[in-house]
Coordinates of C-alpha atoms and ligand atoms in Angstrom, one line a residue:
Chain A
M1 CA -22.6 -15.1 15.7
R2 CA -24.8 -12.8 13.6
K3 CA -23.7 -12.2 10.1
F4 CA -24.2 -9.2 7.9
L5 CA -23.2 -8.5 4.4
I6 CA -22.2 -5.0 3.4
L7 CA -21.8 -4.6 -0.4
N8 CA -20.7 -1.8 -2.5
G9 CA -22.8 -0.9 -5.5
Y10 CA -20.6 1.8 -6.9
G11 CA -18.6 1.3 -10.1
A12 CA -18.9 -1.0 -13.1
G13 CA -17.9 -4.1 -11.3
A14 CA -20.5 -3.9 -8.6
S15 CA -22.9 -6.5 -9.9
A16 CA -20.2 -9.2 -10.3
S17 CA -18.8 -8.3 -6.8
V18 CA -22.3 -8.6 -5.3
S19 CA -22.6 -12.0 -6.9
R20 CA -19.2 -13.2 -5.5
A21 CA -20.1 -12.0 -2.0
T22 CA -23.4 -13.9 -2.0
A23 CA -21.7 -17.0 -3.4
F24 CA -19.1 -16.8 -0.7
F25 CA -21.8 -16.5 2.1
K26 CA -23.8 -19.5 0.5
S27 CA -20.7 -21.7 0.3
S28 CA -19.4 -20.7 3.8
W29 CA -22.7 -21.0 5.7
P30 CA -25.0 -23.3 3.6
G31 CA -28.6 -22.7 4.4
E32 CA -28.0 -19.7 6.6
V33 CA -29.5 -16.4 6.0
P34 CA -27.6 -13.2 6.8
E35 CA -29.1 -11.1 9.5
R36 CA -29.2 -8.1 7.0
C37 CA -27.7 -7.1 3.7
L38 CA -26.6 -3.5 3.3
L39 CA -26.1 -2.2 -0.1
L40 CA -24.2 1.1 -0.6
C41 CA -25.4 2.6 -3.9
P42 CA -25.2 5.8 -6.0
D43 CA -28.9 5.8 -6.8
E44 CA -32.1 3.9 -6.2
A45 CA -32.3 2.2 -9.5
T46 CA -28.9 0.7 -8.9
A47 CA -30.0 -0.3 -5.4
S48 CA -33.0 -2.2 -6.6
G49 CA -31.1 -3.7 -9.5
L50 CA -28.5 -5.1 -7.2
A51 CA -31.0 -6.1 -4.6
G52 CA -32.4 -8.5 -7.3
R53 CA -29.1 -10.3 -7.2
I54 CA -29.3 -10.9 -3.6
P55 CA -31.1 -14.2 -2.8
W56 CA -32.2 -12.9 0.6
S57 CA -35.1 -10.5 1.5
R58 CA -33.6 -8.3 4.4
V59 CA -31.8 -5.8 2.2
T60 CA -31.3 -2.1 3.1
A61 CA -29.8 0.2 0.7
I62 CA -27.9 3.4 1.8
V63 CA -28.1 5.7 -1.2
K64 CA -25.7 8.5 -1.9
K65 CA -24.7 9.8 -5.3
I66 CA -21.0 10.2 -4.6
Y67 CA -19.4 7.5 -2.5
D68 CA -17.9 9.0 0.7
P69 CA -17.0 6.7 3.5
E70 CA -17.4 9.3 6.3
P71 CA -21.2 9.5 6.6
I72 CA -21.6 5.8 5.8
L73 CA -19.1 5.1 8.6
G74 CA -21.1 7.2 11.0
L75 CA -24.2 5.2 10.2
L76 CA -22.7 1.8 10.3
A77 CA -20.8 2.4 13.5
R78 CA -24.0 3.5 15.4
D79 CA -25.4 0.1 15.6
T80 CA -22.7 -2.5 15.1
A81 CA -23.6 -5.8 17.0
S82 CA -21.1 -6.9 19.4
D83 CA -21.4 -10.5 18.3
G84 CA -21.5 -9.6 14.6
L85 CA -19.5 -10.9 11.6
Y86 CA -19.6 -8.1 9.0
I87 CA -18.6 -9.5 5.5
F88 CA -17.7 -6.8 3.0
G89 CA -17.4 -7.1 -0.7
D90 CA -14.1 -7.8 -2.7
D91 CA -13.6 -4.2 -4.0
P92 CA -10.9 -1.8 -2.5
D93 CA -13.6 0.7 -1.3
S94 CA -15.2 -2.0 0.7
A95 CA -11.8 -3.0 2.2
G96 CA -11.2 0.5 3.2
L97 CA -14.6 0.7 4.9
A98 CA -14.1 -2.5 6.7
A99 CA -10.7 -1.3 8.0
R100 CA -12.2 2.0 9.2
L101 CA -15.1 0.4 10.9
Y102 CA -12.8 -1.9 12.8
G103 CA -10.8 1.1 13.9
R104 CA -13.9 2.7 15.1
C105 CA -15.7 -0.3 16.8
G106 CA -12.8 -2.7 17.8
G107 CA -13.0 -6.4 17.5
S108 CA -11.0 -7.9 14.8
A109 CA -10.6 -7.4 11.1
C110 CA -9.2 -9.3 8.2
I111 CA -8.9 -7.8 4.6
G112 CA -8.6 -10.3 1.6
V113 CA -10.4 -13.3 3.1
C114 CA -10.6 -16.2 0.8
A115 CA -12.4 -18.7 3.0
A116 CA -14.3 -18.7 6.3
E117 CA -15.2 -21.4 8.6
E118 CA -17.1 -21.6 12.0
K119 CA -16.2 -24.4 14.3
N120 CA -17.4 -24.7 17.8
E121 CA -18.6 -21.2 17.8
K122 CA -15.1 -20.0 16.7
L123 CA -14.6 -18.1 13.5
F124 CA -11.6 -19.0 11.3
L125 CA -10.5 -16.9 8.3
R126 CA -8.0 -17.6 5.6
K127 CA -6.2 -15.2 3.4
R128 CA -3.0 -14.9 1.3
V129 CA 0.0 -13.3 2.9
Y130 CA 3.6 -12.9 2.1
S131 CA 3.0 -11.3 -1.3
H132 CA 0.6 -14.3 -2.0
H133 CA 3.4 -16.9 -1.4
M134 CA 1.6 -18.3 1.7
E135 CA -2.0 -18.7 2.8
A136 CA -2.6 -17.9 6.5
R137 CA -5.4 -19.2 8.7
F138 CA -6.5 -16.9 11.5
L139 CA -8.8 -17.2 14.5
A140 CA -11.0 -14.1 15.0
E141 CA -10.2 -13.7 18.8
K142 CA -12.5 -10.8 19.3
L143 CA -15.9 -9.9 17.8
P144 CA -17.3 -7.9 16.1
C145 CA -15.3 -9.2 13.2
F146 CA -14.9 -7.0 9.9
A147 CA -14.0 -9.1 7.0
A148 CA -13.4 -8.0 3.4
L149 CA -13.3 -10.6 0.7
A150 CA -10.3 -11.4 -1.5
K151 CA -10.6 -10.5 -5.2
G152 CA -11.2 -13.3 -7.6
L153 CA -13.5 -15.6 -5.6
P154 CA -16.1 -17.6 -7.6
T155 CA -19.4 -16.1 -8.5
D156 CA -22.9 -17.6 -8.1
G157 CA -23.6 -17.8 -11.9
E158 CA -26.3 -15.4 -12.9
T159 CA -28.6 -15.3 -9.8
E160 CA -31.2 -12.8 -10.9
N161 CA -34.4 -12.5 -9.0
G162 CA -35.4 -9.5 -11.0
P163 CA -35.4 -5.9 -9.4
S164 CA -36.5 -5.8 -6.0
T165 CA -37.2 -2.7 -3.7
P166 CA -35.0 -2.7 -0.7
E167 CA -35.6 -0.5 2.2
M168 CA -33.8 2.8 1.3
I169 CA -31.8 5.3 3.4
V170 CA -30.9 8.3 1.3
L171 CA -28.0 10.5 2.4
E172 CA -27.6 13.9 0.9
D173 CA -24.4 14.8 -0.9
E174 CA -23.1 17.7 1.3
D175 CA -22.6 20.9 -0.6
T176 CA -18.8 21.1 -0.3
E177 CA -16.2 23.2 -1.9
K178 CA -14.4 20.1 -2.9
E179 CA -13.6 19.7 -6.5
I180 CA -14.5 16.1 -7.6
I181 CA -13.5 14.8 -11.0
F182 CA -14.2 11.4 -12.0
Q183 CA -12.2 9.8 -14.9
E184 CA -13.0 6.5 -16.4
D185 CA -10.7 3.9 -14.8
G186 CA -9.6 2.4 -18.1
D187 CA -10.2 -1.2 -19.3
G188 CA -9.4 -3.2 -16.0
D189 CA -12.9 -4.8 -16.2
S190 CA -12.4 -5.9 -19.8
L191 CA -9.1 -7.6 -18.7
E192 CA -11.0 -9.5 -16.0
T193 CA -13.2 -11.1 -18.6
A194 CA -10.8 -11.3 -21.6
K195 CA -10.7 -14.9 -23.0
L196 CA -7.1 -14.3 -24.3
L197 CA -4.5 -12.4 -22.6
V198 CA -1.0 -11.2 -23.4
A199 CA 1.1 -9.9 -20.6
G200 CA 4.5 -8.1 -20.4
G201 CA 6.7 -6.8 -17.7
N202 CA 9.9 -5.3 -16.6
G203 CA 11.8 -7.6 -19.2
A204 CA 10.5 -5.1 -21.8
G205 CA 13.0 -2.6 -20.7
G206 CA 10.6 0.4 -21.5
P207 CA 7.5 1.1 -23.5
E208 CA 9.2 0.4 -26.8
G209 CA 9.9 -3.2 -25.6
L210 CA 6.1 -3.6 -25.1
A211 CA 5.2 -2.8 -28.7
C212 CA 5.6 -6.3 -30.1
L213 CA 3.5 -7.7 -27.1
Q214 CA 0.9 -5.1 -27.9
E215 CA 0.9 -6.0 -31.5
L216 CA 0.5 -9.7 -30.6
A217 CA -2.4 -8.9 -28.4
A218 CA -4.0 -6.8 -31.2
C219 CA -3.7 -9.5 -33.8
M220 CA -5.0 -12.2 -31.5
G221 CA -7.8 -10.0 -30.3
A222 CA -6.5 -10.5 -26.7
G223 CA -6.5 -8.2 -23.7
F224 CA -3.1 -6.6 -22.9
G225 CA -1.8 -6.4 -19.4
V226 CA 1.4 -5.7 -17.7
S227 CA 3.2 -6.3 -14.4
K228 CA 3.5 -3.7 -11.6
P229 CA 6.9 -2.2 -12.7
A230 CA 5.7 -1.7 -16.2
A231 CA 2.6 -0.1 -15.0
M232 CA 4.3 2.1 -12.4
G233 CA 6.9 3.0 -15.0
G234 CA 4.1 4.5 -17.1
W235 CA 4.8 2.1 -20.0
A236 CA 1.2 1.1 -20.1
P237 CA -2.0 2.5 -18.4
L238 CA -2.3 1.8 -14.6
S239 CA -5.5 0.0 -15.4
S240 CA -3.8 -2.6 -17.4
M241 CA -1.9 -3.8 -14.3
I242 CA -2.3 -7.5 -13.5
G243 CA -1.8 -9.0 -10.1
I244 CA -3.0 -8.5 -6.6
S245 CA -2.9 -4.7 -6.8
G246 CA -4.5 -4.7 -10.2
T247 CA -6.7 -7.0 -12.2
L248 CA -7.2 -10.7 -11.6
A249 CA -7.7 -12.3 -15.0
A250 CA -8.9 -15.7 -15.9
P251 CA -8.4 -16.2 -19.6
E252 CA -8.4 -19.4 -21.4
L253 CA -4.9 -18.6 -22.7
C254 CA -2.4 -16.3 -21.2
I255 CA 0.9 -15.5 -23.0
A256 CA 3.4 -13.9 -20.4
A257 CA 6.7 -12.6 -21.8
G258 CA 9.4 -10.6 -19.9
V259 CA 7.6 -11.3 -16.5
S260 CA 9.3 -13.1 -13.8
G261 CA 6.1 -14.4 -12.5
A262 CA 6.5 -13.2 -8.9
A263 CA 3.6 -14.4 -6.7
A264 CA 1.9 -11.0 -6.5
F265 CA 1.7 -10.9 -10.4
F266 CA 1.0 -14.6 -10.9
A267 CA -2.1 -14.3 -8.6
G268 CA -3.5 -12.2 -11.6
I269 CA -3.1 -15.0 -14.1
E270 CA -3.3 -18.1 -11.9
K271 CA -6.8 -18.9 -13.0
S272 CA -5.8 -19.0 -16.7
G273 CA -6.7 -22.2 -18.6
A274 CA -3.3 -22.4 -20.1
I275 CA -0.2 -20.2 -19.6
I276 CA 2.7 -19.9 -22.0
A277 CA 5.8 -18.2 -20.5
I278 CA 8.7 -16.8 -22.5
N279 CA 11.6 -15.8 -20.4
T280 CA 15.4 -15.5 -20.8
D281 CA 15.9 -16.8 -17.2
P282 CA 15.2 -20.5 -16.8
E283 CA 15.1 -20.0 -13.0
A284 CA 12.4 -17.3 -13.1
P285 CA 9.4 -18.4 -11.0
I286 CA 7.1 -18.4 -14.0
M287 CA 9.1 -21.1 -15.6
G288 CA 7.9 -23.6 -13.0
H289 CA 4.3 -22.2 -12.9
A290 CA 3.3 -22.2 -16.7
D291 CA 2.0 -25.0 -18.9
A292 CA 4.4 -24.2 -21.8
V293 CA 7.8 -22.4 -21.2
V294 CA 10.3 -21.2 -23.7
Q295 CA 13.7 -20.1 -22.5
G296 CA 14.5 -17.2 -24.8
D297 CA 14.2 -13.6 -25.8
Y298 CA 10.6 -12.8 -26.6
K299 CA 11.6 -10.1 -28.9
E300 CA 12.9 -12.8 -31.2
I301 CA 10.1 -15.2 -30.9
L302 CA 6.9 -13.0 -30.9
P303 CA 7.5 -11.4 -34.4
E304 CA 7.4 -15.0 -35.8
L305 CA 4.4 -15.8 -33.9
I306 CA 2.7 -12.6 -35.1
R307 CA 3.7 -13.5 -38.7
L308 CA 2.2 -17.1 -38.3
I309 CA -1.1 -15.7 -36.8
R310 CA -1.5 -13.1 -39.6
Q311 CA -0.7 -15.7 -42.3
D312 CA -3.3 -18.1 -41.0
R313 CA -5.9 -15.5 -40.5
S314 CA -5.3 -14.2 -44.1
L315 CA -6.2 -17.8 -45.3
L316 CA -9.6 -17.7 -43.6
Chain B
M1 CA 2.7 21.7 6.8
K2 CA 4.2 19.1 8.9
I3 CA 4.3 15.7 7.0
L4 CA 5.1 12.3 8.7
C5 CA 5.9 9.6 6.3
L6 CA 5.6 6.0 7.8
F7 CA 7.6 3.3 5.9
K8 CA 9.0 0.0 6.0
T9 CA 11.8 -1.8 4.2
E10 CA 11.0 -5.5 3.9
P11 CA 12.8 -8.6 2.6
D12 CA 12.7 -9.1 -1.2
L13 CA 10.4 -12.0 -1.1
D14 CA 10.4 -12.4 -4.9
I15 CA 13.9 -14.0 -4.7
L16 CA 13.1 -16.6 -2.0
P17 CA 13.3 -20.0 -3.8
E18 CA 10.1 -22.0 -3.7
K19 CA 11.5 -24.7 -1.5
E20 CA 12.3 -22.2 1.3
W21 CA 8.6 -21.2 1.8
Q22 CA 8.3 -23.5 4.8
P23 CA 7.3 -22.0 8.1
D24 CA 9.1 -23.0 11.3
E25 CA 7.4 -24.0 14.6
N26 CA 6.6 -20.3 15.3
L27 CA 5.0 -20.0 11.9
R28 CA 7.8 -17.8 10.6
I29 CA 9.6 -17.7 7.4
E30 CA 13.3 -17.2 7.5
T31 CA 14.0 -14.1 5.6
V32 CA 16.8 -12.5 7.4
F33 CA 19.3 -13.3 4.7
L34 CA 17.2 -11.8 1.9
P35 CA 18.2 -8.2 0.8
S36 CA 15.9 -5.4 2.1
I37 CA 13.9 -3.3 -0.3
W38 CA 11.5 -0.4 0.2
N39 CA 7.9 -1.6 0.5
C40 CA 6.7 -0.5 -3.2
F41 CA 3.8 1.6 -1.7
D42 CA 5.8 3.2 1.0
E43 CA 8.5 4.1 -1.6
S44 CA 5.7 5.9 -3.6
A45 CA 4.6 7.6 -0.5
L46 CA 8.3 8.8 0.3
A47 CA 8.7 10.0 -3.3
M48 CA 5.5 11.9 -3.1
A49 CA 6.6 13.7 -0.1
L50 CA 9.7 14.8 -1.6
Q51 CA 7.7 16.1 -4.6
L52 CA 5.5 18.1 -2.3
R53 CA 8.6 19.6 -0.7
K54 CA 9.7 20.8 -4.2
E55 CA 6.3 22.6 -4.5
S56 CA 6.4 24.3 -1.2
K57 CA 9.2 25.2 1.0
D58 CA 6.9 25.4 3.9
I59 CA 6.7 21.7 4.3
S60 CA 8.7 19.8 7.0
L61 CA 9.4 16.1 6.3
S62 CA 9.8 13.5 8.9
A63 CA 9.9 9.7 8.4
L64 CA 9.2 7.1 11.0
T65 CA 9.9 3.3 10.8
V66 CA 9.2 0.6 13.3
A67 CA 12.2 -1.6 12.7
P68 CA 15.4 -3.2 14.1
P69 CA 18.7 -1.2 13.8
A70 CA 19.2 -2.4 10.2
G71 CA 16.3 -0.1 9.3
E72 CA 18.5 2.9 9.8
T73 CA 20.4 2.2 6.5
A74 CA 17.3 3.4 4.6
M75 CA 17.2 6.5 6.8
R76 CA 20.6 7.7 5.7
T77 CA 19.1 7.7 2.1
L78 CA 16.2 9.6 3.3
Y79 CA 18.3 12.2 5.0
A80 CA 20.4 12.6 2.0
L81 CA 17.3 13.1 0.0
G82 CA 16.2 16.0 2.2
F83 CA 14.2 14.6 5.0
D84 CA 14.4 16.7 8.0
N85 CA 14.0 14.0 10.7
C86 CA 14.1 10.3 10.8
V87 CA 12.9 8.3 13.7
R88 CA 13.3 4.5 14.3
L89 CA 11.2 2.8 16.8
D90 CA 12.8 -0.3 18.0
P91 CA 10.3 -3.2 18.1
G92 CA 12.4 -5.4 20.4
G93 CA 11.3 -8.9 20.0
T94 CA 7.6 -8.2 18.9
D95 CA 6.3 -10.1 15.9
L96 CA 4.9 -7.2 13.8
R97 CA 3.8 -9.2 10.8
F98 CA 0.1 -9.4 11.7
S99 CA 0.0 -6.7 14.3
P100 CA -1.2 -3.6 12.4
E101 CA -3.2 -2.5 15.4
W102 CA 0.1 -2.3 17.6
V103 CA 2.0 -0.5 14.8
A104 CA -0.9 2.1 14.5
E105 CA -0.7 2.6 18.3
L106 CA 2.9 3.2 18.1
I107 CA 2.5 5.6 15.3
C108 CA -0.2 7.6 17.0
R109 CA 1.6 7.8 20.3
Y110 CA 4.6 9.0 18.4
C111 CA 2.5 11.7 16.7
E112 CA 1.3 12.8 20.1
K113 CA 4.8 13.0 21.4
A114 CA 5.8 15.0 18.4
E115 CA 2.9 17.4 18.9
G116 CA 1.0 16.3 15.9
F117 CA 1.4 16.1 12.1
D118 CA -0.8 17.7 9.5
V119 CA -0.5 14.7 7.1
L120 CA 0.4 11.2 7.6
L121 CA 1.5 9.5 4.4
L122 CA 2.0 5.8 4.1
G123 CA 1.7 2.9 1.7
Q124 CA -1.6 0.9 1.6
Q125 CA -0.1 -2.7 2.5
S126 CA 3.0 -4.5 3.4
A127 CA 4.3 -7.6 1.7
E128 CA 4.5 -9.9 4.6
G129 CA 1.5 -9.3 6.6
N130 CA -0.7 -8.0 3.7
N131 CA -2.9 -6.5 6.4
S132 CA -4.2 -3.4 4.7
L133 CA -5.2 -1.9 8.0
T134 CA -2.6 0.5 9.4
P135 CA -3.6 3.7 7.5
A136 CA -7.3 3.3 8.4
L137 CA -6.5 2.4 12.1
C138 CA -4.2 5.6 12.4
A139 CA -6.9 7.7 11.0
E140 CA -9.4 6.3 13.4
K141 CA -7.1 6.6 16.4
L142 CA -6.3 10.3 15.4
H143 CA -10.0 11.1 14.5
V144 CA -9.1 12.5 11.1
P145 CA -10.3 11.5 7.6
C146 CA -8.5 8.8 5.6
I147 CA -8.1 8.8 1.8
S148 CA -7.1 5.5 0.3
R149 CA -5.4 4.5 -2.9
V150 CA -3.8 7.9 -3.4
T151 CA -2.1 8.2 -6.8
E152 CA -1.0 11.9 -6.9
L153 CA -0.5 14.7 -4.5
H154 CA 0.0 18.5 -5.0
C155 CA 0.3 21.3 -2.5
E156 CA -2.4 24.0 -2.7
D157 CA -1.6 26.1 0.2
E158 CA -0.3 25.8 3.8
Q159 CA -3.1 23.5 4.9
T160 CA -4.5 22.1 1.7
L161 CA -3.5 19.5 -0.7
S162 CA -5.0 18.5 -4.1
V163 CA -5.3 14.7 -3.8
S164 CA -6.0 12.3 -6.6
Y165 CA -7.0 8.8 -5.7
A166 CA -8.7 5.6 -7.2
C167 CA -12.1 4.6 -6.0
N168 CA -14.8 2.3 -7.4
Q169 CA -16.3 5.2 -9.3
G170 CA -13.1 5.9 -11.1
L171 CA -10.1 8.3 -10.5
T172 CA -11.1 11.1 -8.4
R173 CA -9.4 14.4 -7.5
R174 CA -10.4 16.5 -4.5
R175 CA -9.0 19.3 -2.2
I176 CA -8.4 18.1 1.2
S177 CA -7.6 20.1 4.3
A178 CA -5.1 18.8 6.9
P179 CA -5.2 17.0 9.1
V180 CA -5.5 13.8 7.1
V181 CA -4.2 10.3 6.7
L182 CA -3.2 9.5 3.0
S183 CA -2.8 5.8 2.1
V184 CA -0.8 5.5 -1.2
G185 CA -1.8 2.9 -3.8
N186 CA -0.7 2.4 -7.3
A187 CA 0.9 5.6 -7.9
Q188 CA 2.8 6.6 -11.2
I189 CA 5.4 8.1 -8.9
S190 CA 7.0 5.0 -7.6
C191 CA 10.8 5.4 -7.2
L192 CA 12.8 7.4 -4.9
P193 CA 15.6 9.4 -6.5
V194 CA 19.2 8.2 -5.9
P195 CA 20.9 10.7 -3.6
T196 CA 24.3 12.2 -4.7
L197 CA 27.4 10.8 -3.0
K198 CA 27.9 14.4 -1.6
A199 CA 24.6 14.4 -0.1
K200 CA 25.1 10.9 1.3
M201 CA 28.4 12.0 2.8
T202 CA 27.0 15.1 4.4
L203 CA 23.2 15.0 5.1
G204 CA 23.3 11.2 5.3
K205 CA 25.2 11.2 8.5
K206 CA 22.5 13.1 10.5
P207 CA 21.6 11.2 13.6
V208 CA 18.5 9.0 13.5
E209 CA 16.2 9.7 16.6
R210 CA 15.8 6.2 18.3
L211 CA 12.8 5.4 20.4
A212 CA 11.9 2.4 22.5
Y213 CA 8.4 1.3 23.5
G214 CA 9.0 2.9 27.0
D215 CA 9.4 6.3 25.4
L216 CA 5.9 6.1 24.3
G217 CA 4.6 4.8 27.5
L218 CA 4.2 1.3 26.4
T219 CA 5.7 -2.1 27.1
E220 CA 6.4 -5.0 24.8
D221 CA 4.0 -7.2 26.8
S222 CA 1.0 -5.0 25.9
A223 CA 1.4 -5.7 22.1
G224 CA -0.7 -8.8 22.2
E225 CA -3.7 -6.9 23.7
Y226 CA -4.2 -4.9 20.6
T227 CA -4.5 -7.8 18.2
G228 CA -7.8 -9.2 17.1
L229 CA -6.6 -12.1 15.0
G230 CA -4.6 -15.1 16.1
L231 CA -2.3 -16.7 13.5
M232 CA -3.2 -20.5 13.6
D233 CA -1.5 -21.8 10.5
L234 CA 0.7 -20.8 7.5
E235 CA 0.9 -22.8 4.4
P236 CA 2.7 -22.3 1.1
V237 CA 0.5 -21.6 -1.8
S238 CA 1.1 -24.2 -4.6
L239 CA 1.2 -22.8 -8.0
K240 CA 2.7 -25.8 -9.8
R241 CA 1.5 -27.0 -13.3
A242 CA 2.7 -29.7 -15.4
T243 CA 5.2 -27.5 -17.3
R244 CA 6.4 -28.4 -20.7
R245 CA 9.6 -26.9 -22.1
I246 CA 9.3 -25.8 -25.8
T247 CA 12.6 -25.9 -27.6
G248 CA 13.7 -25.4 -31.2
A249 CA 16.6 -24.7 -33.3
T250 CA 15.4 -21.2 -34.3
P251 CA 12.7 -18.6 -33.0
E252 CA 10.7 -19.7 -36.1
E253 CA 10.6 -23.2 -35.0
I254 CA 9.6 -22.4 -31.4
A255 CA 6.9 -19.9 -32.7
E256 CA 5.6 -22.6 -34.9
K257 CA 5.2 -25.1 -32.1
L258 CA 3.6 -22.6 -29.8
Y259 CA 1.1 -21.6 -32.5
T260 CA 0.1 -25.1 -33.7
E261 CA 0.0 -26.7 -30.2
Y262 CA -1.6 -23.9 -28.1
I263 CA -2.4 -20.6 -29.9
R264 CA -4.4 -21.8 -32.9
K265 CA -6.8 -23.8 -30.9
A266 CA -7.5 -20.9 -28.4
L267 CA -8.0 -18.5 -31.4
E268 CA -10.4 -20.8 -33.2
E269 CA -12.4 -21.2 -29.9
G270 CA -12.4 -17.5 -29.3
Q271 CA -14.1 -16.8 -32.7
Ligands
FAD401 C1 2.4 -5.7 -1.6 C2 2.7 -6.0 -3.0 C3 1.9 -5.9 -4.0 C4 2.3 -6.2 -5.4 N1 1.4 -6.3 -6.3 C5 1.8 -6.6 -7.6 C6 0.9 -6.7 -8.6 O1 -0.4 -6.5 -8.4 N2 1.3 -7.0 -9.9 C7 2.6 -7.2 -10.1 O2 2.9 -7.4 -11.4 N3 3.6 -7.1 -9.1 C8 3.1 -6.7 -8.0 N4 4.0 -6.6 -6.9 C9 5.5 -6.6 -7.2 C10 6.0 -8.1 -7.5 O3 6.3 -8.6 -6.3 C11 7.2 -8.1 -8.5 O4 8.2 -7.3 -8.0 C12 6.8 -7.7 -9.9 O5 5.7 -8.5 -10.3 C13 7.9 -8.0 -10.9 O6 7.6 -7.6 -12.2 P1 8.3 -8.2 -13.4 O7 8.2 -9.7 -13.4 O8 7.8 -7.4 -14.6 O9 9.7 -7.6 -13.2 P2 11.1 -8.4 -13.0 O10 10.9 -9.2 -11.7 O11 12.1 -7.5 -13.1 O12 11.1 -9.5 -14.1 C14 11.5 -9.4 -15.4 C15 11.7 -10.7 -16.1 O13 11.9 -10.5 -17.4 C16 12.8 -11.4 -17.9 N5 13.3 -10.9 -19.1 C17 14.2 -9.9 -19.4 N6 14.4 -9.6 -20.6 C18 13.7 -10.6 -21.3 C19 13.6 -10.8 -22.7 N7 14.1 -10.1 -23.7 N8 12.6 -11.9 -23.1 C20 12.2 -12.7 -22.1 N9 12.2 -12.4 -20.8 C21 13.1 -11.4 -20.3 C22 13.7 -11.6 -16.7 O14 14.4 -12.8 -16.8 C23 12.7 -11.5 -15.6 O15 12.4 -12.7 -15.2 C24 3.7 -6.5 -5.6 C25 4.6 -6.4 -4.5 C26 4.1 -6.1 -3.3 C27 5.2 -6.0 -2.2

């Protein structure tokens, strides 16, 4: 089975995503070298910067200012190897590309792969299913196989070989009538790296209910995130959503109040060093998954906590 | 503009107690007794379709689900909310959890039978299978573009939509001409309105169009041929930590314990 890496160099998280993908490859196939690494990049400088993070030499960059899967798909589908395993990065655009390429070329596909294993020339892939309650192990019964990685896999540390010049294929941005407006995607990336995190949810009952959580986050210098219902309700920016559909955070300490801790949310805080949960319902899932749990109304406890932190800080 | 919404109601997995997450010998989890809820992404897609209908009267709205008869309850709500046509495709005994290829084939065959749609609108992933493949597979089978992670839709004219979507480069908006497949992600429009009782009593009684595999020229046996992955094993994910209950007579006392035992240290380390 020949293995290829297809990595997306668009967006602020590209460098970390490339590191996670190379780390995944090295840990899954120690000592092996991928047949080729393809980097999709907005410009040549990004391509050579990211190529420097890839520990192998056969790197080709497809350069196009604005990401558009259609021409890239055309290029990739043209010479897909029938015995190939195509490993895509952990970003959503890569998952979309893997799915489309599978639709075009056939074989098999798995989105959200957290582990891979080759045994007796058979390829097994693991991923979380059932809203992250279960982990499934699949056999890729057909090749080529298009596998996009799960979010939150470990990185390689700071592998930096210095900029290198990959082979470049430059695609023109077609002159379309399409109106394209980019807006900054908020601070999802800063939540990913926050050392301290305060998270709220549906238990807040509305944006006003989040105020004391936001105040706590501000006085701790912590990131502030919310569960899906709170983000969908517009109580906080979408970019502050935590969980499988949002950011996977890994803070040293996470305070989660007014969130049930459903598996899809919990996946976003499960890598926390310590988790404190405050919930009125002793049966809420988070009450069995946190390090310290308080059964109670966070709206009564947090003002006291804020007072203590401020008091202590004023003594510094 | 003819819009086909594809949706699924699914068991509310969040309320299944931890000890019940044990697969049987067929690697299935018993969920039949759990209440059904809209898949959250599909619900956004359905709500967006209704929003589009408000913007233009020239839009026809159909909804298709591949589900056993219980799936028709949701369709009564959709009729009451103004959908023109609701179709249920009976899956028989097929295990659809990890068969997005089969589901996509059914959808595309239905599209052909219904003489095409301008827009296919559906959520990005289901809870059980978490496959994240159906929208892309439909687009490829129908040879039309696919926009993923759609967050907002507006009608520009008879054949054009203004589509906002998330991508690695940020939030993007562009005009898209039909035909197109739109896969809905984290959209701010996330809840279907509640239909009035009157609408439920009148519109909600419209008959659901029922189809079987045979109506689409397929048989149940062929489902397996479409799948590329075989499920070998299913294990519960363990999230357990050594949990400590923090109690106190007053909120002050609890806050004090949390602060001295956990938070102060973390704040000091963070400085
Ligand atoms: C495919 C898929 C993907 C998903 N992705 C995500 C995701 O990325 N992120 C995400 O968050 N969810 C996601 N979900 C939804 C997820 O399954 C849950 O529905 C969601 O996390 C519940 O959010 P919640 O805990 O805020 O709300 P609820 O389940 O309503 O819980 C609110 C909690 O607050 C408690 N509470 C109420 N009042 C108070 C109070 N005053 N003080 C203390 N506690 C109080 C209640 O006891 C309850 O436990 C996804 C679902 C699916 C199907």
